Tab-separated table of C-alpha atoms and ligand atoms in Angstrom:
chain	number	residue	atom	x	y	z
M	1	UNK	CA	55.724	-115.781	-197.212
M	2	UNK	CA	52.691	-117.037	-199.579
M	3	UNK	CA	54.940	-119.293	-201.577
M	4	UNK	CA	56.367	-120.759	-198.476
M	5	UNK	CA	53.064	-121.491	-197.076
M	6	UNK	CA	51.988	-123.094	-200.405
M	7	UNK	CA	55.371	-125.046	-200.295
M	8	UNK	CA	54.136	-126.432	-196.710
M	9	UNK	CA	50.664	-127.710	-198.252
M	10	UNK	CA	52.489	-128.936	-201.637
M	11	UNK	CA	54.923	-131.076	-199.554
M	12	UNK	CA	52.120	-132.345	-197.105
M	13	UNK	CA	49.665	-133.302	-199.664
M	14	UNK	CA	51.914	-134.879	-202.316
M	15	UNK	CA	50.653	-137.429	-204.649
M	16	UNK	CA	51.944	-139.014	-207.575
M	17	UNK	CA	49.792	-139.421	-210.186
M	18	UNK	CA	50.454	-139.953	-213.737
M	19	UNK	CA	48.219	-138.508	-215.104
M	20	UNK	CA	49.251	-134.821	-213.394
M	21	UNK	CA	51.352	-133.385	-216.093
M	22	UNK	CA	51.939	-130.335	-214.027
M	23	UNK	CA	50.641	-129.680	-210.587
M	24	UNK	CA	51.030	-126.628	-207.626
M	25	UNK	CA	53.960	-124.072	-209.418
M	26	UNK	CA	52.808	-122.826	-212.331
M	27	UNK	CA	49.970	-120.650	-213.504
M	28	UNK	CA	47.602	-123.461	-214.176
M	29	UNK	CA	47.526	-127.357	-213.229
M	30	UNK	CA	48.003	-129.584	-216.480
M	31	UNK	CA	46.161	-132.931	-216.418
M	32	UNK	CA	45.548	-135.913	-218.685
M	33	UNK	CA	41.885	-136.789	-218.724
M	34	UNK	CA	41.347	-140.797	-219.160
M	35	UNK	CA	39.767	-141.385	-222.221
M	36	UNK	CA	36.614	-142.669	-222.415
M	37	UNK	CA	35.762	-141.426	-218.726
M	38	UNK	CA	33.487	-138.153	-218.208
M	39	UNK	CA	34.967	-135.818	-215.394
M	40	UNK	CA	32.229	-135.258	-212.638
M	41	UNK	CA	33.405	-131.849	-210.876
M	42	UNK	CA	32.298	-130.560	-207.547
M	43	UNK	CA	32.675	-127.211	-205.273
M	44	UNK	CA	31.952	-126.714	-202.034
M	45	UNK	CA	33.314	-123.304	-199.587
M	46	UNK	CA	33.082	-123.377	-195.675
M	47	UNK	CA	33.582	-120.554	-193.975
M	48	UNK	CA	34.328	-120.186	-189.981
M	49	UNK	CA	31.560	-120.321	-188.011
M	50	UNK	CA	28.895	-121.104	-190.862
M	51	UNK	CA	29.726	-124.500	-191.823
M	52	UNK	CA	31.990	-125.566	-188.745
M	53	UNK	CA	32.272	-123.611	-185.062
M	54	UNK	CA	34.801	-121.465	-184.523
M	55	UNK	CA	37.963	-122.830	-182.724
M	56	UNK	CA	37.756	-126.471	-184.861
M	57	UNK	CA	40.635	-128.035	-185.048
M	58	UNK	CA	43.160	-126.821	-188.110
M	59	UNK	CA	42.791	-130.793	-189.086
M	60	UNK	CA	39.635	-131.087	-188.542
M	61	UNK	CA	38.790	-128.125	-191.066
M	62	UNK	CA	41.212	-129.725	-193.581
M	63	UNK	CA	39.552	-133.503	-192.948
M	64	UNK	CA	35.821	-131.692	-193.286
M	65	UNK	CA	36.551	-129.451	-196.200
M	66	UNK	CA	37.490	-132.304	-198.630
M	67	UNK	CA	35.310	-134.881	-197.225
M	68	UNK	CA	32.604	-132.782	-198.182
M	69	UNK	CA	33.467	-132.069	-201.692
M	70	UNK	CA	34.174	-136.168	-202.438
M	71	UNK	CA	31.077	-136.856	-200.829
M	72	UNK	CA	29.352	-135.388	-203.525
M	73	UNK	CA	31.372	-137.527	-206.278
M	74	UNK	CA	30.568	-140.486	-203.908
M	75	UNK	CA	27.079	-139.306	-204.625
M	76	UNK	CA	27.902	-139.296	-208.401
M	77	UNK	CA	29.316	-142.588	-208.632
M	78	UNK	CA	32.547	-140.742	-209.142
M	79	UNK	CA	36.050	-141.484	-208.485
M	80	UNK	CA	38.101	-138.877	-207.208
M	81	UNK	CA	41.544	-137.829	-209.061
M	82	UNK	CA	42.807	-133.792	-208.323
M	83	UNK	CA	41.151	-131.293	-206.152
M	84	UNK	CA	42.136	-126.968	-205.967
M	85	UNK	CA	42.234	-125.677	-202.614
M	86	UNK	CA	41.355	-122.010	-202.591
M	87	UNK	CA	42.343	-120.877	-199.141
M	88	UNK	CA	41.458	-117.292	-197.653
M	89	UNK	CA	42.994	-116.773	-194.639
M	90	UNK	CA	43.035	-114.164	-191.831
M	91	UNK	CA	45.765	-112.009	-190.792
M	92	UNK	CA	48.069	-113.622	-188.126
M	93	UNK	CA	51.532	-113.768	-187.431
M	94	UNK	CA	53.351	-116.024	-188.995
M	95	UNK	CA	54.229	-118.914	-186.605
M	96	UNK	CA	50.730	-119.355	-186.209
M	97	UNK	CA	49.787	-119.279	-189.624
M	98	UNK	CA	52.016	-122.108	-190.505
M	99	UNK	CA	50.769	-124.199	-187.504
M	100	UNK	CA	47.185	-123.389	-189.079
M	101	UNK	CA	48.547	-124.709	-192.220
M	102	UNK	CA	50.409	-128.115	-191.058
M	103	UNK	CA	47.519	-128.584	-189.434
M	104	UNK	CA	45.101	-128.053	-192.727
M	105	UNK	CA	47.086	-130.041	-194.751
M	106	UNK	CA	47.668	-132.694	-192.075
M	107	UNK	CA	43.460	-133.501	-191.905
M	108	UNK	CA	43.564	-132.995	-195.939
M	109	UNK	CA	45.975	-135.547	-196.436
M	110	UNK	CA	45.049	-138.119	-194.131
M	111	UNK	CA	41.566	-138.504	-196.095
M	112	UNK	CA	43.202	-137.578	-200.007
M	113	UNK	CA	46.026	-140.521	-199.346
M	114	UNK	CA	44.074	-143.195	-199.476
M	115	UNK	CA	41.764	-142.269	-202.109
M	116	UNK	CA	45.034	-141.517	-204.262
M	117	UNK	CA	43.732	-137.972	-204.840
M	118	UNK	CA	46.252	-135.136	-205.917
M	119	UNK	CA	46.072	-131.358	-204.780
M	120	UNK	CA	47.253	-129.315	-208.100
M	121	UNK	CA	46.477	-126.073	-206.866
M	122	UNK	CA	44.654	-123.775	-205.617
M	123	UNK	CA	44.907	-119.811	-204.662
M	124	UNK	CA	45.767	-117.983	-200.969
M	125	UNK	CA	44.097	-114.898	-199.721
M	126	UNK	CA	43.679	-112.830	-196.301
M	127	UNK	CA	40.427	-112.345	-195.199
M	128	UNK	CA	37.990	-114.116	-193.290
M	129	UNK	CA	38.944	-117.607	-192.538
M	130	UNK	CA	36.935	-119.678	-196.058
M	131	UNK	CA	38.160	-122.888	-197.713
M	132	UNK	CA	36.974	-123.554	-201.170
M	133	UNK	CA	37.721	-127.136	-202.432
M	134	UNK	CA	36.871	-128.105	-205.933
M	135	UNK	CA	37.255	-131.938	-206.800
M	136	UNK	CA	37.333	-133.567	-210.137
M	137	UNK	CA	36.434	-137.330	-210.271
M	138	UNK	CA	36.217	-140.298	-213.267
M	139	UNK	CA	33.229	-141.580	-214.427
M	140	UNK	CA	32.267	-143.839	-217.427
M	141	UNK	CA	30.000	-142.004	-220.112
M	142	UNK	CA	26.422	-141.624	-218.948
M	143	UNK	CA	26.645	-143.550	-215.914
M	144	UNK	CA	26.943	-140.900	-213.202
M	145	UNK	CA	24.313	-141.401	-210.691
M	146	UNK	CA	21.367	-138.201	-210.427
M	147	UNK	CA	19.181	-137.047	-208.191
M	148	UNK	CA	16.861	-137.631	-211.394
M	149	UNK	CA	15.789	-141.051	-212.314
M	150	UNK	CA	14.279	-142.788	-209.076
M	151	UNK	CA	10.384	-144.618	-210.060
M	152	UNK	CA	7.175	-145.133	-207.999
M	153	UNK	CA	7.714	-148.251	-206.027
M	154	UNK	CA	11.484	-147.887	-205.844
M	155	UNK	CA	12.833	-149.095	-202.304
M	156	UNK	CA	14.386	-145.767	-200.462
M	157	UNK	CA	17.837	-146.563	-198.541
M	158	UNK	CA	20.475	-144.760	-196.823
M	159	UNK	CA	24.077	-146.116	-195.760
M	160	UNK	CA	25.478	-145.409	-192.506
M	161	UNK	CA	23.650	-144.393	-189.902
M	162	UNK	CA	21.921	-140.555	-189.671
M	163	UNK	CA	21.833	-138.348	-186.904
M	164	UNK	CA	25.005	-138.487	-185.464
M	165	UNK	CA	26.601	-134.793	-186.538
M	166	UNK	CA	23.164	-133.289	-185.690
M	167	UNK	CA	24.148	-134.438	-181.959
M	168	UNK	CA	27.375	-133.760	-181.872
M	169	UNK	CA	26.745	-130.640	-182.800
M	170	UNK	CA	24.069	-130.175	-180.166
M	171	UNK	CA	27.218	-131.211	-177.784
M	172	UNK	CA	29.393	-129.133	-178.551
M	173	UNK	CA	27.303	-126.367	-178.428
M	174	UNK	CA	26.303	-127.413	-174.996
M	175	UNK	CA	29.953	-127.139	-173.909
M	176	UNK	CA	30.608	-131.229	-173.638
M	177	UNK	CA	34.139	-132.548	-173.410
M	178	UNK	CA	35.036	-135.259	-175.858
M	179	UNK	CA	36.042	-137.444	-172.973
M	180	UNK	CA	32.336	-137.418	-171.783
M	181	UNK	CA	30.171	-140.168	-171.517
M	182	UNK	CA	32.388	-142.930	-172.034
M	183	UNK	CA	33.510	-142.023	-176.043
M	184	UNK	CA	29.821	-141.179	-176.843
M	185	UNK	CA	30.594	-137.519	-177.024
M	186	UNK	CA	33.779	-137.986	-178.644
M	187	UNK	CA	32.394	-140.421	-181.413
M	188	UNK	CA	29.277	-137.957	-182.267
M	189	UNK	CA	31.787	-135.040	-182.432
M	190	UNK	CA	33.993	-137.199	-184.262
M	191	UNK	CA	31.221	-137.748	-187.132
M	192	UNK	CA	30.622	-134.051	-186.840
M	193	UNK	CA	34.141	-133.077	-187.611
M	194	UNK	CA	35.245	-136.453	-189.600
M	195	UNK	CA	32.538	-137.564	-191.533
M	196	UNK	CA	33.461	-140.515	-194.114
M	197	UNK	CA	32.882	-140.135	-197.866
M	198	UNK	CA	31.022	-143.157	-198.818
M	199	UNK	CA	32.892	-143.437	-201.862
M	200	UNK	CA	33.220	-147.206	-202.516
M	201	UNK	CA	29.095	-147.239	-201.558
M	202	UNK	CA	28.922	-144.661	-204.823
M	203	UNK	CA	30.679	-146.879	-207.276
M	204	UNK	CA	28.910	-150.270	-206.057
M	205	UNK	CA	25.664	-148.129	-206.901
M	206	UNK	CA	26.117	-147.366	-210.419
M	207	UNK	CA	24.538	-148.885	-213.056
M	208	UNK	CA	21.845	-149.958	-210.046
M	209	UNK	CA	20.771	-147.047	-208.046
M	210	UNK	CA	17.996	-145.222	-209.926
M	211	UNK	CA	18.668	-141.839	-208.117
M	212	UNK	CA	21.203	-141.037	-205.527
M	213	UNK	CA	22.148	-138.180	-203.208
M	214	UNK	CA	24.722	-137.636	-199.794
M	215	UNK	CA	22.613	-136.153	-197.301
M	216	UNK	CA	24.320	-132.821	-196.452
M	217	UNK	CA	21.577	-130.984	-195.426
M	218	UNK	CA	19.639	-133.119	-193.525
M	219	UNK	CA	17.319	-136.752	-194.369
M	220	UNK	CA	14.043	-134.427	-195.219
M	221	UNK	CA	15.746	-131.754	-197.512
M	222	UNK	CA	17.798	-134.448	-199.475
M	223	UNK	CA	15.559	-136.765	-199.926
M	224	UNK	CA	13.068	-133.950	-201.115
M	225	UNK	CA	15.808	-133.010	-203.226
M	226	UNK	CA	15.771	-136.698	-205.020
M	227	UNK	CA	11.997	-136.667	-205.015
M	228	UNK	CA	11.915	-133.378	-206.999
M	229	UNK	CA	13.995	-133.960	-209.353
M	230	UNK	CA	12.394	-137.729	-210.240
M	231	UNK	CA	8.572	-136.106	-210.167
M	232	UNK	CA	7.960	-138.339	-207.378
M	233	UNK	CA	6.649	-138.677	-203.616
M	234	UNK	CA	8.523	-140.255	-200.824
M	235	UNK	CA	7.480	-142.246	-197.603
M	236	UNK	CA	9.143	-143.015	-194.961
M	237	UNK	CA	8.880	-145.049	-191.577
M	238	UNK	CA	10.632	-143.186	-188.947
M	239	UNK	CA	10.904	-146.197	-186.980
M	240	UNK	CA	13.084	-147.650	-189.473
M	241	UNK	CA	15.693	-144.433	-189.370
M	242	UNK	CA	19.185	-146.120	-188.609
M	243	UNK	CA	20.691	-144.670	-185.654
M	244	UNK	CA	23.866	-145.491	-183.975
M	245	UNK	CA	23.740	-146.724	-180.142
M	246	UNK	CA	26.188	-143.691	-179.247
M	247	UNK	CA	23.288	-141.350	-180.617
M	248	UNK	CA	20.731	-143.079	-178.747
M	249	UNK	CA	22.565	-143.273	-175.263
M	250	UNK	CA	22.887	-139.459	-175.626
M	251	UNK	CA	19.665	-138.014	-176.263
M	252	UNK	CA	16.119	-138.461	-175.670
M	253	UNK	CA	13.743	-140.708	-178.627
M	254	UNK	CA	12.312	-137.201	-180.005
M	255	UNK	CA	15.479	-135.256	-180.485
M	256	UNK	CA	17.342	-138.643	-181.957
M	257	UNK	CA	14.271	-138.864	-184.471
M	258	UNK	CA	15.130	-135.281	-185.352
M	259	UNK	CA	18.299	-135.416	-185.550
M	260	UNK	CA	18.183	-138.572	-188.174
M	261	UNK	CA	15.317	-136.488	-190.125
M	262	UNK	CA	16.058	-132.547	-190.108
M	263	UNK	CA	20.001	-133.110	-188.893
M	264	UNK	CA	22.355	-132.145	-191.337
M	265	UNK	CA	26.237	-133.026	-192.014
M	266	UNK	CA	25.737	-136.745	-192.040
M	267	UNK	CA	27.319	-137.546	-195.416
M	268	UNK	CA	25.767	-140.652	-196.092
M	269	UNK	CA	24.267	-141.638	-199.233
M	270	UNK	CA	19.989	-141.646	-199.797
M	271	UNK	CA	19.268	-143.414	-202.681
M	272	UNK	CA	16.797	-145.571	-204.508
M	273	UNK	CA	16.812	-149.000	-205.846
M	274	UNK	CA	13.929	-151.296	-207.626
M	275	UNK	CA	12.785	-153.590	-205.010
M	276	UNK	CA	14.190	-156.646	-206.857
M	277	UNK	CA	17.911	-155.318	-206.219
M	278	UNK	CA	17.342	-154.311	-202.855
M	279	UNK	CA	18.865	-157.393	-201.465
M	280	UNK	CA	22.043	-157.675	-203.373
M	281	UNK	CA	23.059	-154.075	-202.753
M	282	UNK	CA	22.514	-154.437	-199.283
M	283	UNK	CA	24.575	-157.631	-199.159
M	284	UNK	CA	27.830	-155.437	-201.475
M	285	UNK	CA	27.597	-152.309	-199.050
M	286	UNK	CA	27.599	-154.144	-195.931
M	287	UNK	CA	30.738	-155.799	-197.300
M	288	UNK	CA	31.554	-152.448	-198.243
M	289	UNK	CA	31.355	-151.424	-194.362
M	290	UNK	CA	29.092	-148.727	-194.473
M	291	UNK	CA	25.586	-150.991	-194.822
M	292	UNK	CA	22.443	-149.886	-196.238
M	293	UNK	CA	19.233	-149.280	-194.259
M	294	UNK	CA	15.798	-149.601	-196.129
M	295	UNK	CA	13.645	-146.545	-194.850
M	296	UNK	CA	11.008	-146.177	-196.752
M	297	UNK	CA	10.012	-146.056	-200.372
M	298	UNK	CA	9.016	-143.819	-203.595
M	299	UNK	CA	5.209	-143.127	-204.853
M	300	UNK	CA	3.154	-140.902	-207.104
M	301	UNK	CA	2.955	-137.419	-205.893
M	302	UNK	CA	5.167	-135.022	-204.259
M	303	UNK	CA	7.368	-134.291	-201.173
M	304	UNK	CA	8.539	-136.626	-198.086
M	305	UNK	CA	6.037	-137.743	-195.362
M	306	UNK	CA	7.023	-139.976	-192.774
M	307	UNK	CA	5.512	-142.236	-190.482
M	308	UNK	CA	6.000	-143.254	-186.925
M	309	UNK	CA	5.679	-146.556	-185.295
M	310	UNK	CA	2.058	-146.448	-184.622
M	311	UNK	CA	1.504	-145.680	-188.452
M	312	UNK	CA	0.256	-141.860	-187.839
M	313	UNK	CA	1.922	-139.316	-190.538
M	314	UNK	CA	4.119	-136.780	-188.719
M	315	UNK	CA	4.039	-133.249	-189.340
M	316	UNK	CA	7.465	-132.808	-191.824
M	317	UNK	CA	6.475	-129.906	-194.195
M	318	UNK	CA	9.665	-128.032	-194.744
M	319	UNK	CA	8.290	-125.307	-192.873
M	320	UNK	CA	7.852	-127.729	-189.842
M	321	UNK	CA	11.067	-128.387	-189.452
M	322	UNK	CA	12.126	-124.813	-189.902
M	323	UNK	CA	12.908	-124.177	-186.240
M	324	UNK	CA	15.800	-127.357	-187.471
M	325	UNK	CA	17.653	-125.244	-190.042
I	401	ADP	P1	49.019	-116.914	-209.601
I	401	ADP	O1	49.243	-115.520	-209.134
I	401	ADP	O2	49.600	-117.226	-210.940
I	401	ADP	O3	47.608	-117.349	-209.462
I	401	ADP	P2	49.683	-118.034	-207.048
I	401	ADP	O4	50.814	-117.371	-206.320
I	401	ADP	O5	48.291	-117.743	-206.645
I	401	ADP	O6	49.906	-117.812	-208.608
I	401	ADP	O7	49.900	-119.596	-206.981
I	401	ADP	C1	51.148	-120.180	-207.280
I	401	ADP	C2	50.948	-121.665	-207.421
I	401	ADP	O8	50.564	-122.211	-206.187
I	401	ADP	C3	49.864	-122.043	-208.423
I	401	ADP	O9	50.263	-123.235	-209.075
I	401	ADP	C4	48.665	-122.294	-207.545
I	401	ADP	O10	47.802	-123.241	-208.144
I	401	ADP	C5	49.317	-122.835	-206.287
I	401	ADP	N1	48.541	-122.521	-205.064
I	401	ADP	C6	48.283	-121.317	-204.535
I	401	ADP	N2	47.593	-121.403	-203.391
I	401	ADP	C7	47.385	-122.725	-203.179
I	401	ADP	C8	46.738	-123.484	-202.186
I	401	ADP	N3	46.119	-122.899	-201.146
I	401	ADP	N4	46.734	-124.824	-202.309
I	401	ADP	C9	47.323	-125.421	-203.358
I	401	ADP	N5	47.980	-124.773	-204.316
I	401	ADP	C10	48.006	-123.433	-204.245
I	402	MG	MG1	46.491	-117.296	-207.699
């Protein structure tokens, strides 16, 4: 039964890459690292009703599980290449197993194809539905992008917009159809369930961001994350906090500023540029679709404060926004 379940997700995910000497089958996967690239290797595990509700959509969870993984090479400057799929599943009989399955590999698929990425295996277990995905991604010596790395006066940006899983979270769990509210609901959800790797955003960043991040866990956290690791202090103007319409037409100005702060699943890049440069990478990643929003910007000290529009420092220790996590 196992092997013809891992037959379904070989046959749905295929991917021919030449550098995959020997992919799902055997005891190990086989690959041919380029030379002169360093490998940049993520993990990430979600497991049902921690990371996504329960009764998400089998695609959804496949979509979700991978996107989050190459949003961290994104965050790298990495480009992805070969993932494992470790997949624990729970009992079930087996018709609805294998519509579980289509349905993973269907979501998986739909975001690996384009990026040219190649399942080579993986491992399948009962228990407690929990997807582990582990990506591997190119990179040219030394140039990955760090958390590390960002200076005082450094211009702090983030691509996308922020906020948006936050609410449709908050939607879902208030029992909103996706048809509500003329696509609102459905496009929040949809970023909640779907978010987008900003992968091209990653590579148009190297060799220019100083310090780089995808915001996972929410604007304050990552950012903090970045400002940590670089010795540094970060302000921001919650003012200038992009926020899509959809998100705005859906809740009130307080709980859209939280969501864009403390909100987590976003998957958007936070990352820091000399001022100088500012310009031209905003110019490449709004040809890149995704855009870059300037939000704020690096100094001496430590932690993230933030602003509002009359200029009066909000209250954003970590412990402030607890009642958030
Ligand atoms: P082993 O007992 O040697 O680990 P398995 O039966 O676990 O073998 O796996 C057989 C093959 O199928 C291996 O190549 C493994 O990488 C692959 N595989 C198992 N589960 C998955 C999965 N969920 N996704 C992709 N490949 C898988
Ligand atoms: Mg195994």
């Amino acid at each position: 039964m196992e092997f013809r379940l891992i037959d379904r997700i070989r046959e749905r995910t295929a991917q021919g890459r030449e550098d995959v000497r020997l992919g799902i089958g055997d005891d190990a996967a086989v690959v041919a690292p380029p030379v002169g690239q360093e490998i940049a290797i993520a993990v990430d595990t979600m497991v049902e009703g921690v990371h996504f509700p329960v009764g998400t959509a089998a695609a959804d969870i496949g979509w979700k599980s991978l996107a989050v993984n190459l949003s961290d090479l994104a965050a790298m400057g990495a480009s992805p290449a070969w993932a494992l799929l470790a997949l624990t599943l729970p009992p079930q009989p087996a018709e609805s197993l294998k519509q579980f399955i289509d349905g993973y590999a269907e979501g998986f698929a739909q975001l690996a194809q384009p990026h040219r990425l190649a399942l080579i295996g993986g491992d399948t277990t009962r228990g407690a539905l929990t997807i582990s995905v582990a990506v591997h991604g190119f990179v040219p010596p030394g140039k990955a992008l760090t958390r590390a790395g960002a200076r005082a006066g450094d211009v702090v940006l983030v691509t996308g917009t922020l906020g948006d899983a936050a609410g449709g979270l908050q939607l879902l769990q208030r029992g909103a159809r996706v048809d509500e509210g003329d696509g609102r609901a459905a496009y929040l959800i949809e970023r909640l369930h779907r978010p987008t790797p900003r992968l091209a955003a990653g590579l148009a960043l190297r060799e220019r961001a100083s310090a780089c991040i995808d915001v996972s866990d929410g604007l304050l956290a990552d950012l903090g994350h970045i400002c940590e690791e670089s010795g540094l202090g970060a302000e921001v103007d919650a003012e200038l906090l992009p926020r899509s319409p959809m998100l705005m037409a859906s809740f009130d100005e307080l709980a859209v500023r939280d969501f864009a702060l403390a909100g987590g699943d976003d998957y958007e890049l936070c990352f820091t540029v000399p001022s100088a440069m500012v310009v031209d990478v905003q110019t490449d990643l709004a040809r890149l679709g995704c855009g870059a929003t300037r939000i704020g910007r690096m100094v001496e000290g430590a932690g993230v404060r933030v602003r509002d529009a009359q200029g009066q420092w909000l209250e954003t220790t970590r412990h402030g926004w607890d009642h958030f996590a």
